[in-house]
XYZ file of N, CA and C in Angstrom:
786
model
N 98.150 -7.439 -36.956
C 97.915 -8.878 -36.877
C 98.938 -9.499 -35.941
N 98.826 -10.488 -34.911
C 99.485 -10.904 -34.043
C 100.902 -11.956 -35.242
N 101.473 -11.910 -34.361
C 102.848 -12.857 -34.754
C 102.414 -14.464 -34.960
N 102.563 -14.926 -35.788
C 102.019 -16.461 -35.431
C 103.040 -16.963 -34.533
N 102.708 -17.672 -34.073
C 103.101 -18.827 -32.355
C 102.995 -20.147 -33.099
N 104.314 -20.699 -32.907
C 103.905 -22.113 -32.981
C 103.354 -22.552 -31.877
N 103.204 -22.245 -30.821
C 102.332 -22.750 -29.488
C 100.783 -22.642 -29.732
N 100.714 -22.522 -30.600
C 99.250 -22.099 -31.092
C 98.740 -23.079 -31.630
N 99.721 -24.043 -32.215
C 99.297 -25.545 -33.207
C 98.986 -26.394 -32.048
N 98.037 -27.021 -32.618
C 97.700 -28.682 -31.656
C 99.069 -29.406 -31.572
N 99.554 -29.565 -30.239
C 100.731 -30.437 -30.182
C 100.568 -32.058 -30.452
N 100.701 -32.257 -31.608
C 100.391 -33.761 -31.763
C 102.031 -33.707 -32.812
N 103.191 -34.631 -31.572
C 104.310 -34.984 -32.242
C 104.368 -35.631 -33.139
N 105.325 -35.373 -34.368
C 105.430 -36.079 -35.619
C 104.178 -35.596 -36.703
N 103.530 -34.495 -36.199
C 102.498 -34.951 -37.456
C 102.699 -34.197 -38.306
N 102.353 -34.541 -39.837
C 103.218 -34.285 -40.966
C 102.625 -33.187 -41.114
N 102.575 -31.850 -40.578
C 101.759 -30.737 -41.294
C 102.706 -29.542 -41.419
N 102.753 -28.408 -42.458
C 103.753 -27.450 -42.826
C 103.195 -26.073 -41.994
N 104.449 -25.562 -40.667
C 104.214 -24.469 -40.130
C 103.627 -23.683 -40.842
N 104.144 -23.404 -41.737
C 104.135 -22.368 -43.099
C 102.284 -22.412 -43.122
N 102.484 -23.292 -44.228
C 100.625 -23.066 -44.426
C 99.770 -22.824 -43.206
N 99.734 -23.280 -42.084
C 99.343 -23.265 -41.238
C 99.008 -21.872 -40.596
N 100.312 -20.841 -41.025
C 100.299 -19.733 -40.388
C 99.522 -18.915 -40.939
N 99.117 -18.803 -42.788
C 98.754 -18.310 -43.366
C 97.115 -18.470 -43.150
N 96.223 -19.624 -42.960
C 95.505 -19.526 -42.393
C 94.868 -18.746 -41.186
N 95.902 -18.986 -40.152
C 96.269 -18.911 -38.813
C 95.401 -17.263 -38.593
N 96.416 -16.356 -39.769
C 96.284 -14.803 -40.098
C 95.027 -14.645 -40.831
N 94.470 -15.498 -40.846
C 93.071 -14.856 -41.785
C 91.355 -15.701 -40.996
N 92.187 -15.591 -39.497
C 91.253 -16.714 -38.936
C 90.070 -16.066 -38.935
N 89.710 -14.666 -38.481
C 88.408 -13.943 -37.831
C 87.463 -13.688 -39.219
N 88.090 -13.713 -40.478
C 87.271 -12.977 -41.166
C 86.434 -14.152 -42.118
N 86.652 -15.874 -41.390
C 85.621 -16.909 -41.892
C 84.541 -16.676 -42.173
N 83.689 -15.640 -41.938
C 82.096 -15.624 -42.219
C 81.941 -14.415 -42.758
N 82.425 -13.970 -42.703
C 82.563 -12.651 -43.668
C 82.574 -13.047 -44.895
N 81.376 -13.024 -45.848
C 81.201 -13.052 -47.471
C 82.104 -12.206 -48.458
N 82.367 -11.210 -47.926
C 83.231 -10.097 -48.580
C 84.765 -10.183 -48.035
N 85.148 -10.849 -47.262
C 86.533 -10.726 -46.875
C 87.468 -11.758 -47.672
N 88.134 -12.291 -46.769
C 89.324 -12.695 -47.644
C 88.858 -14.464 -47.872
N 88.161 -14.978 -47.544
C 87.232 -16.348 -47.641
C 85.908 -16.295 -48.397
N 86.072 -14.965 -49.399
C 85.217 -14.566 -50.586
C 84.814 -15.964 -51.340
N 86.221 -16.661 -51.738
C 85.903 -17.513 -52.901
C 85.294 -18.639 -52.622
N 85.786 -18.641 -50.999
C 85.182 -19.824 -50.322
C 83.083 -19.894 -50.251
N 83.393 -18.781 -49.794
C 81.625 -18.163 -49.845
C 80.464 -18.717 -51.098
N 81.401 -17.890 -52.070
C 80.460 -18.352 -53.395
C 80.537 -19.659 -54.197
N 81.920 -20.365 -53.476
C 82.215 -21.582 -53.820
C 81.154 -22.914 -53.276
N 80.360 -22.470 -52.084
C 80.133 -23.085 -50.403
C 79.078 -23.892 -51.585
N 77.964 -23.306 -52.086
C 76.726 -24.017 -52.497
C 76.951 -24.962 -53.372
N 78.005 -24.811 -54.209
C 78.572 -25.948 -55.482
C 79.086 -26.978 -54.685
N 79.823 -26.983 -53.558
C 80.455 -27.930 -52.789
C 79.509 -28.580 -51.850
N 78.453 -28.395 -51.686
C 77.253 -28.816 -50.538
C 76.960 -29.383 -51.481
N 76.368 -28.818 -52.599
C 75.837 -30.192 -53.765
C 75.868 -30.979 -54.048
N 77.254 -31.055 -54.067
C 77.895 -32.228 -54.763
C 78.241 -33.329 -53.613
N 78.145 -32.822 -51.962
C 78.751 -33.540 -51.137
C 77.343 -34.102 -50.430
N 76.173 -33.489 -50.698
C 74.945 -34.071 -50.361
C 74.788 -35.119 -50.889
N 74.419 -34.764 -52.286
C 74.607 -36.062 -53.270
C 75.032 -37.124 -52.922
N 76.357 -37.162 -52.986
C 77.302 -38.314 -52.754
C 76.809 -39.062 -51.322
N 76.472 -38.390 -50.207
C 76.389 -38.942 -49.231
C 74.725 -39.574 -49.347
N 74.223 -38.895 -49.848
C 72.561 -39.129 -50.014
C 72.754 -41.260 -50.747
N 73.513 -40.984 -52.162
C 73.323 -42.176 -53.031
C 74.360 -43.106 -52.052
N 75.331 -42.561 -51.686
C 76.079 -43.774 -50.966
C 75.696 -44.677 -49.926
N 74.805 -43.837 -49.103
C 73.956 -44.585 -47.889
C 72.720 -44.513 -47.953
N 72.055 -44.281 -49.466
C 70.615 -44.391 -49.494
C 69.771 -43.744 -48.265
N 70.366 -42.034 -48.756
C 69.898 -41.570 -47.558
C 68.492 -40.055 -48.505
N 67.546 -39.656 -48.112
C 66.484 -38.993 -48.994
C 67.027 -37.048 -49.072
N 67.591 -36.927 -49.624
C 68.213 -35.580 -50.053
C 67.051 -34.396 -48.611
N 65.797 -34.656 -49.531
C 64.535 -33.614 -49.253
C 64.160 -34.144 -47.642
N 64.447 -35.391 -46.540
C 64.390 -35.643 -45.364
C 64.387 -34.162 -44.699
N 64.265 -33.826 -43.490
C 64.206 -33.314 -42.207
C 65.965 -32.989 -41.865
N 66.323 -34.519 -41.717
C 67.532 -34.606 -41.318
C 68.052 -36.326 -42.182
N 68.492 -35.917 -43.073
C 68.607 -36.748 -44.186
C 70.316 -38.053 -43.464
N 71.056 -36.974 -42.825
C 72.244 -37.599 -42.472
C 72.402 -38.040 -41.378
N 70.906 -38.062 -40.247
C 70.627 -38.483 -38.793
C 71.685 -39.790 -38.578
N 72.213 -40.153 -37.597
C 72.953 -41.381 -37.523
C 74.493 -41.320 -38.073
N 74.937 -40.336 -39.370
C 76.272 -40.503 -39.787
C 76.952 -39.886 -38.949
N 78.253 -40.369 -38.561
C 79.345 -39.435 -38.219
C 79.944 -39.234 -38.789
N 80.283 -37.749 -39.005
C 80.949 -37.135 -40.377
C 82.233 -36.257 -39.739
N 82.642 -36.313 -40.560
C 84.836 -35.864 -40.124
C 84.838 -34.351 -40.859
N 85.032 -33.216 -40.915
C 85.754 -32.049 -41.564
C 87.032 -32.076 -41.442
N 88.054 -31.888 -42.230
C 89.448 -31.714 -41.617
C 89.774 -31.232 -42.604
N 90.288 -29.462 -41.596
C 90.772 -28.540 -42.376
C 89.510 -27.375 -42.209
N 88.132 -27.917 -41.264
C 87.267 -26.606 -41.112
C 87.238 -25.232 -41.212
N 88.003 -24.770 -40.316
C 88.029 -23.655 -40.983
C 87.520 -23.012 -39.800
N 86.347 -22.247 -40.407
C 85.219 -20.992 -39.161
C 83.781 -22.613 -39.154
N 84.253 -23.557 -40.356
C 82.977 -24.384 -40.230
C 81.776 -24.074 -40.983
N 82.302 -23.370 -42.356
C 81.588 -23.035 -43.618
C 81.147 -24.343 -44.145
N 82.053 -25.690 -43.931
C 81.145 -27.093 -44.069
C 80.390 -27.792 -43.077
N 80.882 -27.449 -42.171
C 80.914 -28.560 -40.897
C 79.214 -27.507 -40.194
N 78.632 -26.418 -40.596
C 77.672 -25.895 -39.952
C 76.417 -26.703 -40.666
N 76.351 -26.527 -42.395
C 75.370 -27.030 -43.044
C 75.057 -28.464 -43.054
N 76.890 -29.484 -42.711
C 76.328 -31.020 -42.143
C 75.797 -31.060 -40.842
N 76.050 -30.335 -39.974
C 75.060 -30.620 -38.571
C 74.004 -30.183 -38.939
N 73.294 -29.201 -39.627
C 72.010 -29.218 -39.952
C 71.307 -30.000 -40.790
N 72.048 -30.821 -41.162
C 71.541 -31.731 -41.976
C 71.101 -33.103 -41.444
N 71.575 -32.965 -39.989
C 71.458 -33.732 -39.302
C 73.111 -35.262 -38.845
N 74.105 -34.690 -39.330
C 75.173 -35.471 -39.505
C 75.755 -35.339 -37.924
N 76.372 -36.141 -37.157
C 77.048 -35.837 -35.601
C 78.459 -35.443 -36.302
N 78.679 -34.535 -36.237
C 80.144 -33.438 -36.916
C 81.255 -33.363 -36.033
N 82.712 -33.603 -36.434
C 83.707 -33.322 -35.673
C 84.642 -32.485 -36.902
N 84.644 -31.280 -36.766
C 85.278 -30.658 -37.292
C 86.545 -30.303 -36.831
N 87.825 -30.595 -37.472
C 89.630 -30.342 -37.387
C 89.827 -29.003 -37.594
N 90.665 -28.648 -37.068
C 91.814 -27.773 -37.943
C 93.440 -27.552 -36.687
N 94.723 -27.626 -37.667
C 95.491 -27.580 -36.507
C 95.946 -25.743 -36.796
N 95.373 -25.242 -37.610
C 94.902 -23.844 -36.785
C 94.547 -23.341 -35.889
N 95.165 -23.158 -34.416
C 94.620 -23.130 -33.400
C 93.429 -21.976 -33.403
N 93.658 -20.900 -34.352
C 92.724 -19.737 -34.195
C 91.585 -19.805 -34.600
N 91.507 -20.686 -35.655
C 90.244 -20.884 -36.135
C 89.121 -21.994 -35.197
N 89.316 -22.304 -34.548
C 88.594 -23.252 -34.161
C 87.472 -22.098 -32.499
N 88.269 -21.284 -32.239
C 86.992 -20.457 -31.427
C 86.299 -19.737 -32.506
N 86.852 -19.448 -33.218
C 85.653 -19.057 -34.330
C 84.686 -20.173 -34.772
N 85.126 -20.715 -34.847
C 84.264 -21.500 -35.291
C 83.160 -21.741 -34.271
N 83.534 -22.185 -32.961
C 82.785 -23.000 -32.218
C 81.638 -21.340 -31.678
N 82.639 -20.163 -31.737
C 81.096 -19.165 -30.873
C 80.427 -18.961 -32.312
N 80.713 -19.290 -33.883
C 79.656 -19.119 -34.433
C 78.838 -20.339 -34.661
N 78.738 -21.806 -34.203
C 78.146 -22.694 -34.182
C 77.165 -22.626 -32.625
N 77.705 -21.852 -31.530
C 77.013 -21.831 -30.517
C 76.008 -20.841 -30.996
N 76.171 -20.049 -31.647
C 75.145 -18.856 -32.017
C 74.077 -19.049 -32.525
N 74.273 -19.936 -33.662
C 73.484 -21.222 -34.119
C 72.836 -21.893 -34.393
N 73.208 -21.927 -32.783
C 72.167 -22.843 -32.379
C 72.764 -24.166 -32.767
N 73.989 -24.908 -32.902
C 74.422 -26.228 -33.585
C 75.480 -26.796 -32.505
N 75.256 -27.967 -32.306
C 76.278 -28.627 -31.062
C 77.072 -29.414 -32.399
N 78.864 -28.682 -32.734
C 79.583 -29.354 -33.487
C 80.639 -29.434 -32.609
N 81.285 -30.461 -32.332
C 82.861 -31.439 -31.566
C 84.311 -30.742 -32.408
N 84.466 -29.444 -32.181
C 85.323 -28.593 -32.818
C 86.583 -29.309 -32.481
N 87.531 -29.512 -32.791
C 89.095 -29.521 -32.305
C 89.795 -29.030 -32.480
N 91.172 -28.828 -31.857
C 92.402 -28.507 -32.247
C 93.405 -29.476 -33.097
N 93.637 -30.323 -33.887
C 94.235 -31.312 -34.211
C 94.337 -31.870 -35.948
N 94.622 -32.781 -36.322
C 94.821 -33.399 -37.244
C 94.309 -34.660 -37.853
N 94.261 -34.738 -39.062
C 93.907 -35.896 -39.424
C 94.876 -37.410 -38.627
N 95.755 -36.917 -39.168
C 96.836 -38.256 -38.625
C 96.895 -38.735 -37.124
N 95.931 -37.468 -36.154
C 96.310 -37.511 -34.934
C 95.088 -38.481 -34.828
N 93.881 -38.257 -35.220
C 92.567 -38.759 -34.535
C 92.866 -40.256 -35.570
N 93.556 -40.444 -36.196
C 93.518 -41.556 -36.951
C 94.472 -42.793 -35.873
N 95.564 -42.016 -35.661
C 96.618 -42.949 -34.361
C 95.742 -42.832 -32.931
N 94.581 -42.144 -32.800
C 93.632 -42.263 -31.586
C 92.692 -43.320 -31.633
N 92.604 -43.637 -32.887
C 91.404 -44.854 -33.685
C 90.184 -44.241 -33.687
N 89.745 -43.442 -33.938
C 88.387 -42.793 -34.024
C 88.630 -42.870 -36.004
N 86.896 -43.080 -35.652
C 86.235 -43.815 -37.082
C 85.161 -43.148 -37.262
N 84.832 -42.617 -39.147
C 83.898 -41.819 -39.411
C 82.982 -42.895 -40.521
N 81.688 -42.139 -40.747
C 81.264 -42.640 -42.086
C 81.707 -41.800 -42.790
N 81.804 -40.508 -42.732
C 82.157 -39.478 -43.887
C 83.136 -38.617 -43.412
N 84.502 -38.554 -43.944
C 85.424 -37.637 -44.237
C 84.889 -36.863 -45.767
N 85.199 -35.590 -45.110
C 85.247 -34.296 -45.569
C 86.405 -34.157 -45.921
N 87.401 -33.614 -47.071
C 88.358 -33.497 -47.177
C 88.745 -32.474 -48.648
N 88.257 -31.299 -48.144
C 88.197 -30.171 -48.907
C 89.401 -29.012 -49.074
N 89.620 -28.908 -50.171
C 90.607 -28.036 -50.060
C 92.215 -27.596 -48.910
N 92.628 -29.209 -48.726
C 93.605 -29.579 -47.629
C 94.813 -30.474 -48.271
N 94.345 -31.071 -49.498
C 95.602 -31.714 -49.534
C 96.792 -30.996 -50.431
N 96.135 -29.827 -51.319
C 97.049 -29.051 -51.649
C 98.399 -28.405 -51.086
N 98.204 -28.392 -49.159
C 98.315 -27.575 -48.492
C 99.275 -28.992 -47.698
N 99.156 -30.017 -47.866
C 100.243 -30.700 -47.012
C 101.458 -31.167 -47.449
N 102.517 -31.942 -46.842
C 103.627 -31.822 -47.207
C 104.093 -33.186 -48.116
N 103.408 -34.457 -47.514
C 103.326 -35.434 -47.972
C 101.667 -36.175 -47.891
N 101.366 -35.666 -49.024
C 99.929 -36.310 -49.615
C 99.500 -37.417 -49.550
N 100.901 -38.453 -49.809
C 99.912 -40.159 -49.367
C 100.033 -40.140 -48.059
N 100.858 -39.536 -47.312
C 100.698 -40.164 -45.785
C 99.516 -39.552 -45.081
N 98.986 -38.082 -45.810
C 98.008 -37.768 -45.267
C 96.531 -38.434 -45.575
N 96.796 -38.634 -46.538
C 95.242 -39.592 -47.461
C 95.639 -40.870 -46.924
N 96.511 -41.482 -46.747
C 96.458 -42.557 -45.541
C 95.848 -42.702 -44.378
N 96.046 -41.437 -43.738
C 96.082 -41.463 -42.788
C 94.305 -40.952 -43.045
N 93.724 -40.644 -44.101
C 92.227 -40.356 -44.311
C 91.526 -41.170 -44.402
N 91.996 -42.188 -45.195
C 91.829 -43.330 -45.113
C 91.258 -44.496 -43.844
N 92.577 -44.378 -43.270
C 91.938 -44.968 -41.826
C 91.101 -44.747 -41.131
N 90.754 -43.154 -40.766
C 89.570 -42.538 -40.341
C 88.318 -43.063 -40.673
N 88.152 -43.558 -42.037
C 87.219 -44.302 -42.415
C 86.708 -45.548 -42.188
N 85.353 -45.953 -41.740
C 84.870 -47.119 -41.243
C 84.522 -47.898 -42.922
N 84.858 -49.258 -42.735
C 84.403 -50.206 -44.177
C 82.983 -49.494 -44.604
N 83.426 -49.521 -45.789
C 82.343 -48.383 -46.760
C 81.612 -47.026 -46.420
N 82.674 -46.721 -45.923
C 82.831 -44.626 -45.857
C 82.771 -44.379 -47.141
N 82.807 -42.924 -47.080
C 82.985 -41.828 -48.032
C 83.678 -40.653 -48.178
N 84.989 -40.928 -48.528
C 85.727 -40.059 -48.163
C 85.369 -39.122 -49.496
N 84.843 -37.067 -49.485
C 85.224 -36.223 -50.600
C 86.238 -35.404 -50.563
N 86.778 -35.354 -51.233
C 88.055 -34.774 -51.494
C 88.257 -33.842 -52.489
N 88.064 -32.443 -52.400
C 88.412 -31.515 -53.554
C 89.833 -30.658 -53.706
N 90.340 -30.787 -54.732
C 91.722 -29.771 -54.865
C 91.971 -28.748 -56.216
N 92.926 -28.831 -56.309
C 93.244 -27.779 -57.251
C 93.866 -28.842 -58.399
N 93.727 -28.263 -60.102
C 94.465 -29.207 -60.876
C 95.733 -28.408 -61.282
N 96.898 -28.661 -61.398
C 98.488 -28.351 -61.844
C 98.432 -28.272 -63.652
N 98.090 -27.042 -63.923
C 98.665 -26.488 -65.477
C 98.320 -25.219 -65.426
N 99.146 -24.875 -66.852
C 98.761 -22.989 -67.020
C 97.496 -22.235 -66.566
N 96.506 -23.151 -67.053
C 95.073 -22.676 -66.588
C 95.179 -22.501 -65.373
N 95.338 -23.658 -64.455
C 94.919 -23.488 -62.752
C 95.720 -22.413 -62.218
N 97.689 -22.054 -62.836
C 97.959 -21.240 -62.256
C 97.337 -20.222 -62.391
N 96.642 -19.715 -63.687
C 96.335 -18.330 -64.111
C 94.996 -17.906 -63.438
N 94.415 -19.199 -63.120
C 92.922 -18.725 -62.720
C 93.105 -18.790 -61.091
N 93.972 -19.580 -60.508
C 93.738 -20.166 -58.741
C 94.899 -19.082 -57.974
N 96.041 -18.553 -59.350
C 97.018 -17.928 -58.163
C 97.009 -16.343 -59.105
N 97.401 -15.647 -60.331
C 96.748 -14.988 -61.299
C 96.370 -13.994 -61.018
N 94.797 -15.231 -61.034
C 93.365 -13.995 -61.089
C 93.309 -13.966 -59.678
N 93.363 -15.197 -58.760
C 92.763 -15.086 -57.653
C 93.048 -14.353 -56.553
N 94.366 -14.387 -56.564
C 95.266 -13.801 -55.472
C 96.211 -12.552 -56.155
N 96.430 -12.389 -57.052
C 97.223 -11.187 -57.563
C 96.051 -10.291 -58.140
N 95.322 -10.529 -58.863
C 94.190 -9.728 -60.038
C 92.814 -9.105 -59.048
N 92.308 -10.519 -58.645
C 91.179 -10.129 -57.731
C 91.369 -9.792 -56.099
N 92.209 -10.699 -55.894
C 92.875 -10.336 -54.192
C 92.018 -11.216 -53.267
N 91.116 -11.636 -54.462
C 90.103 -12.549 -53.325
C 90.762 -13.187 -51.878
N 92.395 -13.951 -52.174
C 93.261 -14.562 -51.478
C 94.312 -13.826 -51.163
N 95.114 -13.819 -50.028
C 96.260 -13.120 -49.804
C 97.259 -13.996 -50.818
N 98.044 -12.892 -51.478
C 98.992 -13.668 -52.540
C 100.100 -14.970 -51.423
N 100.419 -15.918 -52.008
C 100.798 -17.301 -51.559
C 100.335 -18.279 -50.574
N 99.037 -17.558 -50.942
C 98.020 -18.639 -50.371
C 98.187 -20.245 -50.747
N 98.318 -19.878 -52.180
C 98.632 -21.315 -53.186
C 100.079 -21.643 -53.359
N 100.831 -22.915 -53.310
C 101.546 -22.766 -54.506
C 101.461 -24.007 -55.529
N 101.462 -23.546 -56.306
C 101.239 -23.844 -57.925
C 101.956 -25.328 -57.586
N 102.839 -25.428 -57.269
C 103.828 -26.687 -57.069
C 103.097 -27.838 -56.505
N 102.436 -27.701 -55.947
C 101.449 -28.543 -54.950
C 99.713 -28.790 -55.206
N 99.643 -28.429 -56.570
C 98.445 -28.555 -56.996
C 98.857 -30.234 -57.387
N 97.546 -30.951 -57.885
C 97.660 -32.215 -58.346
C 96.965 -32.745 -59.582
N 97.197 -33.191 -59.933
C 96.448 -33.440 -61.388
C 95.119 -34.599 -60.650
N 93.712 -34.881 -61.816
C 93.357 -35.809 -61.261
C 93.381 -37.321 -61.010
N 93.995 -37.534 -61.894
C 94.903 -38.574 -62.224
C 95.811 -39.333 -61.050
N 96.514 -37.766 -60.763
C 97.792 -37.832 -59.735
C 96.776 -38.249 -58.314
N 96.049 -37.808 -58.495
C 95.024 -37.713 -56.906
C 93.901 -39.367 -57.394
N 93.511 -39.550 -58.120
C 93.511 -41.149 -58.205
C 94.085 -41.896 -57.817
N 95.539 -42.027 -58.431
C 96.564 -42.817 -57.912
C 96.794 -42.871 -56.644
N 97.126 -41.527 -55.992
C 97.179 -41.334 -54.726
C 96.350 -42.232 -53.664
N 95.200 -41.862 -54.473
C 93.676 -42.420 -53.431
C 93.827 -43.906 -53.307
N 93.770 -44.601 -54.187
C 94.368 -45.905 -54.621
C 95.408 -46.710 -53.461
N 96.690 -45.723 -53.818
C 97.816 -46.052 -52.915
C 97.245 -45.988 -51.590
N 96.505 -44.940 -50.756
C 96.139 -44.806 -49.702
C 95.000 -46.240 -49.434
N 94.512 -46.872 -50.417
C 93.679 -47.518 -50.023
C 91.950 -47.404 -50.096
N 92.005 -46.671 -50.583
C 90.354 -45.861 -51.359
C 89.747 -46.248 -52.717
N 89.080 -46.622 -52.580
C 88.132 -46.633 -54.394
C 87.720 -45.358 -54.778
N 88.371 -44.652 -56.163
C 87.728 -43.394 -56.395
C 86.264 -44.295 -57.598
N 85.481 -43.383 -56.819
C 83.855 -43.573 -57.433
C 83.376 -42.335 -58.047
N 83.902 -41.285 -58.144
C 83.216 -40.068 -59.093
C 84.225 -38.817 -58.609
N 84.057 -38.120 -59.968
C 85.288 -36.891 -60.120
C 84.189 -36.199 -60.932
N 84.118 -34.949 -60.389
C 83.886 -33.582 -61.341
C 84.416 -32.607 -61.063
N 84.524 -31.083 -62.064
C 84.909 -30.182 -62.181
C 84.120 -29.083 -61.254
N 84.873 -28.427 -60.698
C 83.998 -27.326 -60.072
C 84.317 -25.905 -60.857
N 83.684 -25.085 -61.563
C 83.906 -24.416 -62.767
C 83.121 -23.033 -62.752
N 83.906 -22.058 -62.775
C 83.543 -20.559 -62.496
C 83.310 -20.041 -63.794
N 82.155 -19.279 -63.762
C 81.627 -18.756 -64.817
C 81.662 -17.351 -64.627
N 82.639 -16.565 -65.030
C 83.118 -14.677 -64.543
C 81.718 -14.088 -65.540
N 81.348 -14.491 -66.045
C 79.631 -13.770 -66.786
C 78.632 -14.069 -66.152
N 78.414 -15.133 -65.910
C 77.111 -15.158 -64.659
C 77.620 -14.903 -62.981
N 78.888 -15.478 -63.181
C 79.692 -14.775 -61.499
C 78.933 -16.067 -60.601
N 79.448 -17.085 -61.485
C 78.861 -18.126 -60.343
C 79.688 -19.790 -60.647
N 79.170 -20.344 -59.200
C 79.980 -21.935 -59.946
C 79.003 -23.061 -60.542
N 79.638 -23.980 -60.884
C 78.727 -25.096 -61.259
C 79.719 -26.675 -61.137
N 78.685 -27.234 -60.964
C 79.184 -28.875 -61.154
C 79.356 -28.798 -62.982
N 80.659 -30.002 -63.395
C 80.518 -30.100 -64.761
C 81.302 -31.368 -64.354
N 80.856 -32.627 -65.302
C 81.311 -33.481 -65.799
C 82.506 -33.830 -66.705
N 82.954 -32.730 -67.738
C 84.125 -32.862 -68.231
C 84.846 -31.686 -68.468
N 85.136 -30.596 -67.419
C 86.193 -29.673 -67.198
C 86.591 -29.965 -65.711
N 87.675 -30.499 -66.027
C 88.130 -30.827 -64.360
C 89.630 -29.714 -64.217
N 89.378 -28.884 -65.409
C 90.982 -27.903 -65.267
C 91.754 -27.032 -64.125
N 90.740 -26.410 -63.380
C 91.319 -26.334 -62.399
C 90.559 -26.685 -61.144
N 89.912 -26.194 -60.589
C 89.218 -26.638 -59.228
C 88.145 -28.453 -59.901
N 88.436 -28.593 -58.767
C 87.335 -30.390 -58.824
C 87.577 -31.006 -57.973
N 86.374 -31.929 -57.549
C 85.971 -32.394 -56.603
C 85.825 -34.010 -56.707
N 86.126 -34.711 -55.748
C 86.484 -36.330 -55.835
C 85.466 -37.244 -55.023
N 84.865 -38.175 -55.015
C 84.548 -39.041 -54.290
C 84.963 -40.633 -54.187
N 85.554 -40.898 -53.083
C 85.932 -42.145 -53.309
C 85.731 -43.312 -51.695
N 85.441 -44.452 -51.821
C 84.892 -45.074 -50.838
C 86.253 -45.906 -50.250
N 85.977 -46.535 -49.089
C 86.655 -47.135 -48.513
C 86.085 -48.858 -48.653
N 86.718 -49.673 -49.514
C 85.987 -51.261 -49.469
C 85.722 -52.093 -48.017
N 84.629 -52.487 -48.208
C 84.343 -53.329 -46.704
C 84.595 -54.196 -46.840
N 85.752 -54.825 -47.512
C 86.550 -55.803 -47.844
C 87.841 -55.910 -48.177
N 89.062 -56.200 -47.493
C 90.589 -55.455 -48.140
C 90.659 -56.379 -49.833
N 91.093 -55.712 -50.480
C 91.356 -56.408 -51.893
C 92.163 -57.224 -51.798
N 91.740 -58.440 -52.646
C 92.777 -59.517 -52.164
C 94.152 -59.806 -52.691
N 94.459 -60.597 -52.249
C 96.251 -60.230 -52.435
C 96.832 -59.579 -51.755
């Protein structure tokens, strides 16, 4: 495996993101589409997280689930893409997609498996905070499995925040902080099953949902719906649930087309 390079990160000065995590990605860039590799959990995770993020976007803009191209007209944000395990199924859905990552490696993956395709997605090298100080404006931020992974959480959900045009939709899924999440997210996942290279996670940086309310709040967001995303090791599958939010879960929260007063 090559050495990670910091010359490899999107040079956008000041922006709050941790070499560290970055690199760990960085090393596991090629094997994004690979079902069996090390983006396993991501794989079987993918259909529970489309669900729930259709949904949300469907009722928020009164848009018809079963349409052609249900999300024609939105511009939708990924940050934190990846190979574009989200950012492939919103352009087919019809959404105009700009998918992030300041992983520099991941982003040709991504883009020759979106050319393959057949899908025209606006890949980058960069950051939330960067396209936010550029003023570029979404209806829908994506915001999956990223804030675990940064260094300072309100400045980044701030900075998610802004990205957002009056009455966006920003989703946001993370990890929840107790015995359970360590045993099942770092544990099973990365020591037991291997699904993850061990310190993929750390436990320290998970958030409660509560903690990630508040957060959202502070940043300037209305949270509008929270569920659990919840693994079932007997059927070997996930599901939406309404009241287990213990470890993995998923957030939706809007941006007011009105600042609150005061």
């Amino acid at each position: 495996m090559p050495a990670y390079r910091t010359d490899a990160i999107a040079p956008d000065p000041g922006r709050p993101v941790d070499p560290a995590e970055i690199a760990k990605f960085e090393a596991m860039a090629a094997e994004w589409w690979d079902p069996q590799g090390k983006f396993k959990p991501l794989h079987m995770l993918n259909p529970t997280r489309l669900d729930y993020i259709t949904a949300q976007i469907a009722a928020e803009f009164g848009r018809d689930p079963a349409a052609p191209q249900p999300f024609a007209g939105l511009r939708l944000l990924d940050i934190g893409c990846g190979g574009g395990l989200l950012s492939e199924p919103m352009a087919r859905l019809g959404a105009d997609v700009v998918g992030v990552d300041p992983a520099a490696r991941n982003i040709p993956v991504a883009r020759l498996h979106a050319e393959q395709s057949g899908l025209a997605i606006d890949y980058r090298v960069t950051t939330a905070e960067a396209l936010a100080a550029a003023g570029e404006r979404f209806d829908v931020v994506l915001n999956m499995e990223v804030v675990e992974h940064v260094p300072d959480p309100l400045s980044f959900l701030t900075a998610c925040a802004t990205l957002l045009r009056p009455g966006g939709l920003m989703v946001c899924s993370t990890i929840n902080r107790n015995a359970k999440s360590f045993a099942m997210a770092i544990v099973g996942a990365e020591w037991v099953m291997r699904w993850l290279p061990k310190g993929t996670h750390d436990w320290r940086k998970f958030i409660t949902p509560d903690e990630l309310a508040d957060l959202l709040r502070r940043a300037g967001l209305e949270p509008v719906d929270r569920k659990g995303m919840v693994f079932n090791p007997l059927a070997w599958s996930w599901s939406l649930s309404d009241r287990d939010l213990s470890v993995n879960y998923v957030t939706a929260s809007v941006r007011p087309r009105t600042p609150p007063a005061g």
